[in-house]
Short mmCIF file of C-alpha atoms in Angstrom, two decimals:
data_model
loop_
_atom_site.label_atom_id
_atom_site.label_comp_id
_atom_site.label_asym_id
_atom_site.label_seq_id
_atom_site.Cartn_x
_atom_site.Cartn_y
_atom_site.Cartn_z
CA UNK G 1 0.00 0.00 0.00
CA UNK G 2 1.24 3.24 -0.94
CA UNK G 3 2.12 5.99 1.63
CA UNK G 4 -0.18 9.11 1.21
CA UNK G 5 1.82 11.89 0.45
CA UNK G 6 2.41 14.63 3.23
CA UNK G 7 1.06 18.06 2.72
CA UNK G 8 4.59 20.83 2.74
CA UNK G 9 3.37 23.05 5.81
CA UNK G 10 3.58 26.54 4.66
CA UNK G 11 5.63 28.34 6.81
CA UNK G 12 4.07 32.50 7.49
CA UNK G 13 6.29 35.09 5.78
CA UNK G 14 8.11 36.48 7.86
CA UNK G 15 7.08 40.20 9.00
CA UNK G 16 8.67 43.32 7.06
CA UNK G 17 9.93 46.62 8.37
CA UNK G 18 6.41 49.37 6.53
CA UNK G 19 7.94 51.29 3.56
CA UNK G 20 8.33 54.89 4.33
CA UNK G 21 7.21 57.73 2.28
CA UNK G 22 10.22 58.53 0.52
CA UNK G 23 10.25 54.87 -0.40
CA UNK G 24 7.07 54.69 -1.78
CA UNK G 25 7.61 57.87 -3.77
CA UNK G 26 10.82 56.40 -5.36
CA UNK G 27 8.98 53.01 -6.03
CA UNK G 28 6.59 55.71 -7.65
CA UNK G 29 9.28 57.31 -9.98
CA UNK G 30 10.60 53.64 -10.89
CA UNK G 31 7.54 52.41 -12.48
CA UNK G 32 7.27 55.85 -14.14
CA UNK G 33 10.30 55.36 -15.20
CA UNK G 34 9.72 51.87 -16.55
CA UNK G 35 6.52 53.19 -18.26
CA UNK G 36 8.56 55.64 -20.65
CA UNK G 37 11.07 53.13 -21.25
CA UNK G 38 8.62 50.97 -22.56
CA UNK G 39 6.81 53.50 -24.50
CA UNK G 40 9.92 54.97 -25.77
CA UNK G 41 10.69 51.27 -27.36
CA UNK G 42 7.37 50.02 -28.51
CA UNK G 43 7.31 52.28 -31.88
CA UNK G 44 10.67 50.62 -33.24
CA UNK G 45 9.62 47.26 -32.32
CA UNK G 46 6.15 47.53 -34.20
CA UNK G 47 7.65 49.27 -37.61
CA UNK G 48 8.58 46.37 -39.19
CA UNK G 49 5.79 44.27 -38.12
CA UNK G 50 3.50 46.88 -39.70
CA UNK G 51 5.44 47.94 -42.63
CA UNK G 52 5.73 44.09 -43.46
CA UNK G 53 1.82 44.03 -43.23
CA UNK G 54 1.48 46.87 -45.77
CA UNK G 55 4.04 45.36 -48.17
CA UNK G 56 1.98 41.93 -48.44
CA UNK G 57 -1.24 44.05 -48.86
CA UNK G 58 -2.83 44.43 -52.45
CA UNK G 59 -2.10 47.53 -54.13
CA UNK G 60 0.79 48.80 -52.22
CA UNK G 61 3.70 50.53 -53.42
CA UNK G 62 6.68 48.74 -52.70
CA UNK G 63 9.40 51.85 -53.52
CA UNK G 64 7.50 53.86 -51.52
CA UNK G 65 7.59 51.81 -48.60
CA UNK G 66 11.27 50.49 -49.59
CA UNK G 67 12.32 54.20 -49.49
CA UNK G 68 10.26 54.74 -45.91
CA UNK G 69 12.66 52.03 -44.60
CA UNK G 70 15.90 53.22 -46.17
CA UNK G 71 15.04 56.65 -44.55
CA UNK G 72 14.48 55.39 -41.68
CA UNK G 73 16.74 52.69 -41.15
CA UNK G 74 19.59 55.78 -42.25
CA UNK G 75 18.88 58.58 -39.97
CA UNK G 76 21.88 58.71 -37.46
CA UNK G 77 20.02 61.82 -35.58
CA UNK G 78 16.78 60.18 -34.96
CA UNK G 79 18.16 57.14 -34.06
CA UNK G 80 20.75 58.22 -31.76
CA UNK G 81 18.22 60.51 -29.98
CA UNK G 82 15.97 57.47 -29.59
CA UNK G 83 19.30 55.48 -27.98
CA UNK G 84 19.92 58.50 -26.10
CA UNK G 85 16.62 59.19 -24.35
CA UNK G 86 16.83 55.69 -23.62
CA UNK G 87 19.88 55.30 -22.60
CA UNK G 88 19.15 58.72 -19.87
CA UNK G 89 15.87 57.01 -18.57
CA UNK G 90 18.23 53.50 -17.48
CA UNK G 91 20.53 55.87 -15.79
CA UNK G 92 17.73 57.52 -13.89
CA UNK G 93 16.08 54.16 -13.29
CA UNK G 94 18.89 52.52 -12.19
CA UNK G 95 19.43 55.50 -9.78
CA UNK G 96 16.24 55.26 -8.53
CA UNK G 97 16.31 51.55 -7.80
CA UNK G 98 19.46 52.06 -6.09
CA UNK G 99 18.18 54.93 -3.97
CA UNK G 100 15.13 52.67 -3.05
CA UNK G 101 17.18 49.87 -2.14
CA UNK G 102 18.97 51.51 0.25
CA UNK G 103 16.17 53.14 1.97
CA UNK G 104 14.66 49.67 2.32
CA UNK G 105 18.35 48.32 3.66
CA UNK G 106 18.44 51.54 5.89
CA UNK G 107 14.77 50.59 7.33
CA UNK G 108 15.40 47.18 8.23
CA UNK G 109 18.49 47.89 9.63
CA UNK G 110 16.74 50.20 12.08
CA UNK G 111 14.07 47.98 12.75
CA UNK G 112 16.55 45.41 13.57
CA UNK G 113 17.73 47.97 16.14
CA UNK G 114 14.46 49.18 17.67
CA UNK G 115 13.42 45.63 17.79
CA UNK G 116 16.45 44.64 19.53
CA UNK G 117 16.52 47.72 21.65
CA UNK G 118 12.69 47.05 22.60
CA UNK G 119 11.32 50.09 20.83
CA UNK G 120 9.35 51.70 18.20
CA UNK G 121 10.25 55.42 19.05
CA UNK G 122 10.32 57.35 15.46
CA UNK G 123 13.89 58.51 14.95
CA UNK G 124 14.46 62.37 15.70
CA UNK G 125 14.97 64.58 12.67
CA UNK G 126 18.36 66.10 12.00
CA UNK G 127 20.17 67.93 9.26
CA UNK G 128 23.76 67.17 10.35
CA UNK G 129 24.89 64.70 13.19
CA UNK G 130 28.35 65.82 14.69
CA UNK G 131 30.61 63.00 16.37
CA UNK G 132 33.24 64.04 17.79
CA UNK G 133 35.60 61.19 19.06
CA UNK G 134 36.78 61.73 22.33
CA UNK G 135 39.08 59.03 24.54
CA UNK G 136 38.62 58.40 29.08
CA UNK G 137 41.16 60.59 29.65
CA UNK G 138 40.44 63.82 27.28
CA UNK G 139 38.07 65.80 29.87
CA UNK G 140 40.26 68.67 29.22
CA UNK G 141 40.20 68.45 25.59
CA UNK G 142 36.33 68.08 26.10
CA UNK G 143 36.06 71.44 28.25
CA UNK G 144 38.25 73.19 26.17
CA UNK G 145 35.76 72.61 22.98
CA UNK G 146 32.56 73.56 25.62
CA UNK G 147 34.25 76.69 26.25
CA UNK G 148 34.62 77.69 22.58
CA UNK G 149 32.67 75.61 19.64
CA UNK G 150 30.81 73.38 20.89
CA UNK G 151 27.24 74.56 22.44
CA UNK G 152 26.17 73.47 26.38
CA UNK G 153 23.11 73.22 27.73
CA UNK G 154 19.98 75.14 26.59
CA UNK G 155 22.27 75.99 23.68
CA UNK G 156 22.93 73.07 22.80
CA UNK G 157 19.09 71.57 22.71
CA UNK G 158 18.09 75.06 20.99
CA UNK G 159 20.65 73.77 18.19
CA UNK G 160 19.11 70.94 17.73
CA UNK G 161 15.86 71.60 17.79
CA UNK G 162 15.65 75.32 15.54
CA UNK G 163 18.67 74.04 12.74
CA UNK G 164 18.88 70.49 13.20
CA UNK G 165 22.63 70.37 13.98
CA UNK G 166 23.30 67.79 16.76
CA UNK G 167 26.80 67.50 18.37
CA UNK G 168 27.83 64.23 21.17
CA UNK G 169 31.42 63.13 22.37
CA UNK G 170 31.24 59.86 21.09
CA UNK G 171 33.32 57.46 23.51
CA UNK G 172 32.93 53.53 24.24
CA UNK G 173 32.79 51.76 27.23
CA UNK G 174 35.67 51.00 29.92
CA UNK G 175 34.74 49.28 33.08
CA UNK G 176 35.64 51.41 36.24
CA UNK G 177 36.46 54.56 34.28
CA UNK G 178 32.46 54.44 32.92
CA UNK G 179 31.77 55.95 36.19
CA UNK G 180 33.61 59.14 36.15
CA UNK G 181 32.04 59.80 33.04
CA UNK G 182 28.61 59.14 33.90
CA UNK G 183 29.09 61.83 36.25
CA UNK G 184 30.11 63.91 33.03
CA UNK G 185 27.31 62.88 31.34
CA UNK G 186 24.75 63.89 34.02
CA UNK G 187 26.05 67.06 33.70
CA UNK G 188 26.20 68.10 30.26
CA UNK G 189 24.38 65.74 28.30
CA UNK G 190 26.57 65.96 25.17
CA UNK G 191 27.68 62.20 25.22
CA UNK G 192 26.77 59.60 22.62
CA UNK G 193 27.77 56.24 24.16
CA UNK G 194 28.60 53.20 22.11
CA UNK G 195 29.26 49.83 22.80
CA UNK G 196 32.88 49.49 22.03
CA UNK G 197 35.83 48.87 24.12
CA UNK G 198 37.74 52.29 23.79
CA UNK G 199 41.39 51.97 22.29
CA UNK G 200 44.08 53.91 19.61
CA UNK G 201 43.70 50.40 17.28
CA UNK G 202 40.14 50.21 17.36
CA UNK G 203 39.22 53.53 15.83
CA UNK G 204 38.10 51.60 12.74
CA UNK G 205 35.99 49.79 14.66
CA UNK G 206 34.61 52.96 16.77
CA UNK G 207 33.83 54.99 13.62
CA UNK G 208 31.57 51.86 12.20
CA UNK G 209 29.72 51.77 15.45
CA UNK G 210 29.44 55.45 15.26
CA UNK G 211 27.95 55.36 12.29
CA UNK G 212 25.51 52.04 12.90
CA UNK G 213 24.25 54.04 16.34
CA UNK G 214 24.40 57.35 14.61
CA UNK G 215 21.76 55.98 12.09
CA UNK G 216 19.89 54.31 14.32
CA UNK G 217 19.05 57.06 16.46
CA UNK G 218 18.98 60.00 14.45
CA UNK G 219 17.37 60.45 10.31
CA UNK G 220 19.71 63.00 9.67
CA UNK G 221 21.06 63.77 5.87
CA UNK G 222 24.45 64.05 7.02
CA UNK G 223 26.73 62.31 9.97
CA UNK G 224 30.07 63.93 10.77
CA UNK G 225 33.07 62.32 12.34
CA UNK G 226 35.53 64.67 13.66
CA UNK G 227 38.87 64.60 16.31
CA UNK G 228 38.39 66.55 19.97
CA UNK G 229 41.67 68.14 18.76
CA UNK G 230 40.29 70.37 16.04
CA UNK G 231 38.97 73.56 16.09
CA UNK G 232 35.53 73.39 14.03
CA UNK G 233 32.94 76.41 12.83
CA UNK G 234 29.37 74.50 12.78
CA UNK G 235 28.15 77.56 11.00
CA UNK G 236 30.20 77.08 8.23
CA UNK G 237 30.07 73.15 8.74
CA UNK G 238 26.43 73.62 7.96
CA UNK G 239 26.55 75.97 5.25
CA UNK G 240 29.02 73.73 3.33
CA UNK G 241 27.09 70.73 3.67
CA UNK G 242 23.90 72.08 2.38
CA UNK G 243 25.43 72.37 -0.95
CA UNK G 244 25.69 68.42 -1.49
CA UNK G 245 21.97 68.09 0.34
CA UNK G 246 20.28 67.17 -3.26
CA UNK G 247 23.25 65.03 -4.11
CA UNK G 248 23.42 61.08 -3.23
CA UNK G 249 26.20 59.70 -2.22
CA UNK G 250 28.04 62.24 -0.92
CA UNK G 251 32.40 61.86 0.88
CA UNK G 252 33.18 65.52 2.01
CA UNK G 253 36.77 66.29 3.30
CA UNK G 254 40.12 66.96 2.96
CA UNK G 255 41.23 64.29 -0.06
CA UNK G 256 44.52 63.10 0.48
CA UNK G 257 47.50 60.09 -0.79
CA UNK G 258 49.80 59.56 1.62
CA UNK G 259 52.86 56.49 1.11
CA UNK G 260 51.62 53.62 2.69
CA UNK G 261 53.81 53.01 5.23
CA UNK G 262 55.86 49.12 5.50
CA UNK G 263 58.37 49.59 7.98
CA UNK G 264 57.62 48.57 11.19
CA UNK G 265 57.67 50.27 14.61
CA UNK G 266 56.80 53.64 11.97
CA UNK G 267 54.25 55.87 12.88
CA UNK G 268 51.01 54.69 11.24
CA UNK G 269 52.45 51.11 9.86
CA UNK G 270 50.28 49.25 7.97
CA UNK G 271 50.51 45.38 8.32
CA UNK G 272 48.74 45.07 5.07
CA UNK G 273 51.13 47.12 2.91
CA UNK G 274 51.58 44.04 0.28
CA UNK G 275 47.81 44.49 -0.54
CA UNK G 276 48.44 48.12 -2.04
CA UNK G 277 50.53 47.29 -4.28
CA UNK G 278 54.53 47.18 -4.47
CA UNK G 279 56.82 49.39 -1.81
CA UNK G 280 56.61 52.88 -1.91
CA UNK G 281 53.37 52.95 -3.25
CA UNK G 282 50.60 55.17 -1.76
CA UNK G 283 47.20 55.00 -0.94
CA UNK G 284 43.84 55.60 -2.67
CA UNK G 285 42.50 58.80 -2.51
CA UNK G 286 40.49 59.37 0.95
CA UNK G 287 39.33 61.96 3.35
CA UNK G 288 42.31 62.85 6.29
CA UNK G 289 40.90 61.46 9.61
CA UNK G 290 40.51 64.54 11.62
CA UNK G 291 37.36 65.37 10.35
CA UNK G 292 35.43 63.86 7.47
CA UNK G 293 30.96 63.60 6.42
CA UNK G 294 29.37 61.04 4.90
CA UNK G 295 25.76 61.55 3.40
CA UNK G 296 22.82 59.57 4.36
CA UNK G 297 23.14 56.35 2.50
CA UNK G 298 26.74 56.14 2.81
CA UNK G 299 26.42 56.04 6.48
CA UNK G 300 23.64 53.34 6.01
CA UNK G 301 25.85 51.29 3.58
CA UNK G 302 28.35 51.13 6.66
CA UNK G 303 25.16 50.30 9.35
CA UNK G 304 24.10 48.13 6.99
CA UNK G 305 27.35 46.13 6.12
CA UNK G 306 29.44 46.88 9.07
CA UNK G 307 30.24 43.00 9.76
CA UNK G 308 32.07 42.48 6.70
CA UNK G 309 33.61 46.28 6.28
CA UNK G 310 37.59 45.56 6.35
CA UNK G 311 39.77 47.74 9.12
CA UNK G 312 42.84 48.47 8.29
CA UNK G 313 45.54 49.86 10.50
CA UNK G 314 44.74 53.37 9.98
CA UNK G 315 41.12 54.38 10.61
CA UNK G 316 40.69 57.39 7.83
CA UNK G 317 41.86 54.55 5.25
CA UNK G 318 39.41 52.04 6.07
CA UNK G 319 36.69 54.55 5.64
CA UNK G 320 38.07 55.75 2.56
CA UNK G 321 38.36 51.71 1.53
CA UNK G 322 34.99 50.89 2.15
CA UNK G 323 33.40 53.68 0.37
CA UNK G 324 36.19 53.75 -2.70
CA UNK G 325 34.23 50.75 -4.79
CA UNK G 326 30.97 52.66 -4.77
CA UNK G 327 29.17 55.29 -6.91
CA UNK G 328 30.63 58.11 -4.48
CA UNK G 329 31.15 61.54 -5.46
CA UNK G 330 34.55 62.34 -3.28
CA UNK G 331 34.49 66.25 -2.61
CA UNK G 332 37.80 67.72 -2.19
CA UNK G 333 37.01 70.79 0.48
CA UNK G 334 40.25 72.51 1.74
CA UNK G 335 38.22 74.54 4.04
CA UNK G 336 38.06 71.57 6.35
CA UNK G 337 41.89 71.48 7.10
CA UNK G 338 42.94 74.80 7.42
CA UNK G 339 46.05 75.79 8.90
CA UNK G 340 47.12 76.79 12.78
CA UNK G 341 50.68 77.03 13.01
CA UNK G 342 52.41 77.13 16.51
CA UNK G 343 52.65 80.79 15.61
CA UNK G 344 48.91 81.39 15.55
CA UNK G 345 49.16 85.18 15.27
CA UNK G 346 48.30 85.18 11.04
CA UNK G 347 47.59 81.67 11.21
CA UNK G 348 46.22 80.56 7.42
CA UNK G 349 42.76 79.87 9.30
CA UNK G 350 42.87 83.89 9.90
CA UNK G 351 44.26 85.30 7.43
CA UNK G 352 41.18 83.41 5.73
CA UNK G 353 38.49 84.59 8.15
CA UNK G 354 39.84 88.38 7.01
CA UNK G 355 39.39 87.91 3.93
CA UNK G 356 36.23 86.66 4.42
CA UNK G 357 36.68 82.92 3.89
CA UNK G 358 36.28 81.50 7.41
CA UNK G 359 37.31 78.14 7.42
CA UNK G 360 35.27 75.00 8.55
CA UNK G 361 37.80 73.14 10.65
CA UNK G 362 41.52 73.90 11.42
CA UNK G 363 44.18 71.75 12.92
CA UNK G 364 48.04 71.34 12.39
CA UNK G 365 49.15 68.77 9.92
CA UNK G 366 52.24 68.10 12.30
CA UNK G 367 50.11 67.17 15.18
CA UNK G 368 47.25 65.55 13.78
CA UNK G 369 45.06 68.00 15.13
CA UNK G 370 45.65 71.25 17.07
CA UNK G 371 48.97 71.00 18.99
CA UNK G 372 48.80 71.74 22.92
CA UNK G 373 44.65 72.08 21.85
CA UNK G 374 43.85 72.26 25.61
CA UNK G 375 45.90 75.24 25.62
CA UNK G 376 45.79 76.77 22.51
CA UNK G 377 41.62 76.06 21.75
CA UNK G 378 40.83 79.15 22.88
CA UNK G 379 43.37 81.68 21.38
CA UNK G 380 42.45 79.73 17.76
CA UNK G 381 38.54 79.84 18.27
CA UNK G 382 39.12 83.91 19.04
CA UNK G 383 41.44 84.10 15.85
CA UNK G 384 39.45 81.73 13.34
CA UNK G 385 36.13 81.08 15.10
CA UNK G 386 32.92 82.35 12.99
CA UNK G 387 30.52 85.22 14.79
CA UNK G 388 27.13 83.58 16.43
CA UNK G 389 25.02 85.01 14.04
CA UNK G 390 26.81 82.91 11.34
CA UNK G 391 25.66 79.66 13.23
CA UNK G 392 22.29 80.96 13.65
CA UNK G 393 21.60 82.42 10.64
CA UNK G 394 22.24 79.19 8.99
CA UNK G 395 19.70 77.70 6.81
CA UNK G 396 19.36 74.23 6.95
#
């Protein structure tokens, strides 16, 4: 006797993260998109068939329609119009599906965190999101930015709330130390806390945590990563970065190619030197490390993909190598690294501001970031800092 055969039990789909509005309205633009394709096509595929039809038909004129075809089959313009219009409405499909795509990626991603995190809180609106990476033991440095760019208190919330700029110390996690700072924390308010394990090798892995948290908690269209050591203008920050708001995509910085480095015990060595080619070679193109932005949907690619992301030694390379294989407009701004020499009296970042160019950021090359910046923070903020009407007179 022959065994009945088992019914497959359907297993329920399994639940999906709502589409947003933006997604929706790109799915819109897709099929649109689709639609003129189509329509753009459909008159060259149905020529023949119908000038066959009229050839077969008593009483036609054969030269006449033999002459239709040569005419038509030899017109470079209209055909490479035709193949051009086409050719622009893949481009801005493919754009579109690729925008869509990551919107979707960037939704379940959060999901994943609110479900995680036990919540369904809407994320807060923000133009810009400001990290600025900060170690246990840089409570000066931290003071010495409250006391000149970076807002406290009321200030700071006001920021937030009227031009959508937020600013946190970003800083891990490190046992008995987490206490002092909580105590910090209470007080000020200005701390975005990830979990990470705080140390000079593991910046790579800091900044992709910034970024995963970043997104998670804030939909801003920008996220900024920048050193406790610099002197920054938010003002100008924001004024810069609302250029590049209608672009996708987006790597802002100072672009730089420094030798890749193969001797060991060398300031910033890197292990994996053979991958980049033979000695003396230098690296790809990429944004210095002291202070860098990524746009919306690059800092979701990195949420999204952060397992897999490679870290190399240094931590402004391994951005720079996980964004340097995508459809990324890098923008070269030199206003981001201007110069404070030890003799800040006509430093390049004022001789700028006089002329009317304030810069964004400013740091010394030498030091990696302002030298003796406990020190010197305030002197440079009075010499290069913007006026407070600049910052809120910004529109974002």
């Amino acid at each position: 006797m022959m065994a009945q055969p088992q019914l497959e039990k359907k297993v329920p789909p399994r639940a999906r993260p709502p589409l947003t509005g933006k997604s929706v309205a790109a799915l819109c633009v897709a099929s649109f998109a689709v639609g003129l394709l189509l329509s753009g096509w459909m008159p060259l595929l149905s020529a023949p068939i119908s000038t066959v039809d009229k050839t077969s038909a008593p009483g036609c004129d054969d030269s006449r329609v033999s002459k239709g075809l040569a005419g038509e089959r030899h017109d470079p313009k209209g055909i490479m119009s035709e193949v051009s219009r086409t050719h622009h409405v893949i481009r801005s499909l493919d754009k579109t599906v690729s925008s869509l795509e990551m919107e979707l990626a960037v939704e379940r991603a959060r999901s994943g965190v609110a479900g995680a995190a036990g919540s369904s809180k809407a994320l807060q609106k923000a133009f810009v999101v400001i990290g600025i990476n900060t170690a246990f033991s840089s409570k000066k440095r931290r003071d010495s930015l409250r006391e000149t760019w970076v807002p406290s208190g009321e200030k700071l919330r006001r920021l937030e709330k009227e031009k959508g700029i937020v600013v946190r110390f970003v800083i891990g996690r490190s046992g008995a130390a987490d206490r002092a700072l909580d105590a910090e924390e209470a007080e000020h308010k200005d701390f975005l806390r990830l979990d990470h394990v705080e140390g000079y090798h593991e910046l790579s892995s800091k900044t992709r945590i910034y970024f995963a948290t970043a997104v998670a908690t804030w939909d801003a269209d920008f996220y900024v990563k920048v050193d406790d050591d610099v002197h920054l203008n938010l003002g100008m920050l924001a004024t810069r970065l609302a250029k590049y708001r209608a672009r996708p995509r987006v790597y802002v910085g100072c672009m730089k190619s420094g030798p890749v480095l193969s001797q060991r015990g060398v300031k910033y060595h890197e292990p994996e030197y053979w991958k980049f080619g033979d000695v003396g070679n230098k690296y790809f193109r990429h944004a210095t490390g002291q202070i860098y932005a990524v746009s919306k949907d690059l800092a979701a690619y990195i949420s999204v993909n952060q397992p897999i992301l490679h870290r190399f030694a240094n931590e402004d390379v391994s951005v720079g190598a996980w964004l340097i294989g995508l459809e990324v407009e890098h923008v070269d701004d030199r206003s981001m690294c201007c110069a404070t020499p030890p003799a800040v009296r006509f430093a390049d970042c004022e001789w700028k501001k006089r002329a009317g160019n304030v810069c964004v950021a400013s740091f010394d090359w030498s030091c990696s970031g302002v030298c003796r910046s406990v020190d010197r923070m305030k002197l440079i903020h009075d010499a290069c800092g913007e006026d407070q009407a600049a910052l809120w007179g910004v529109a974002t």
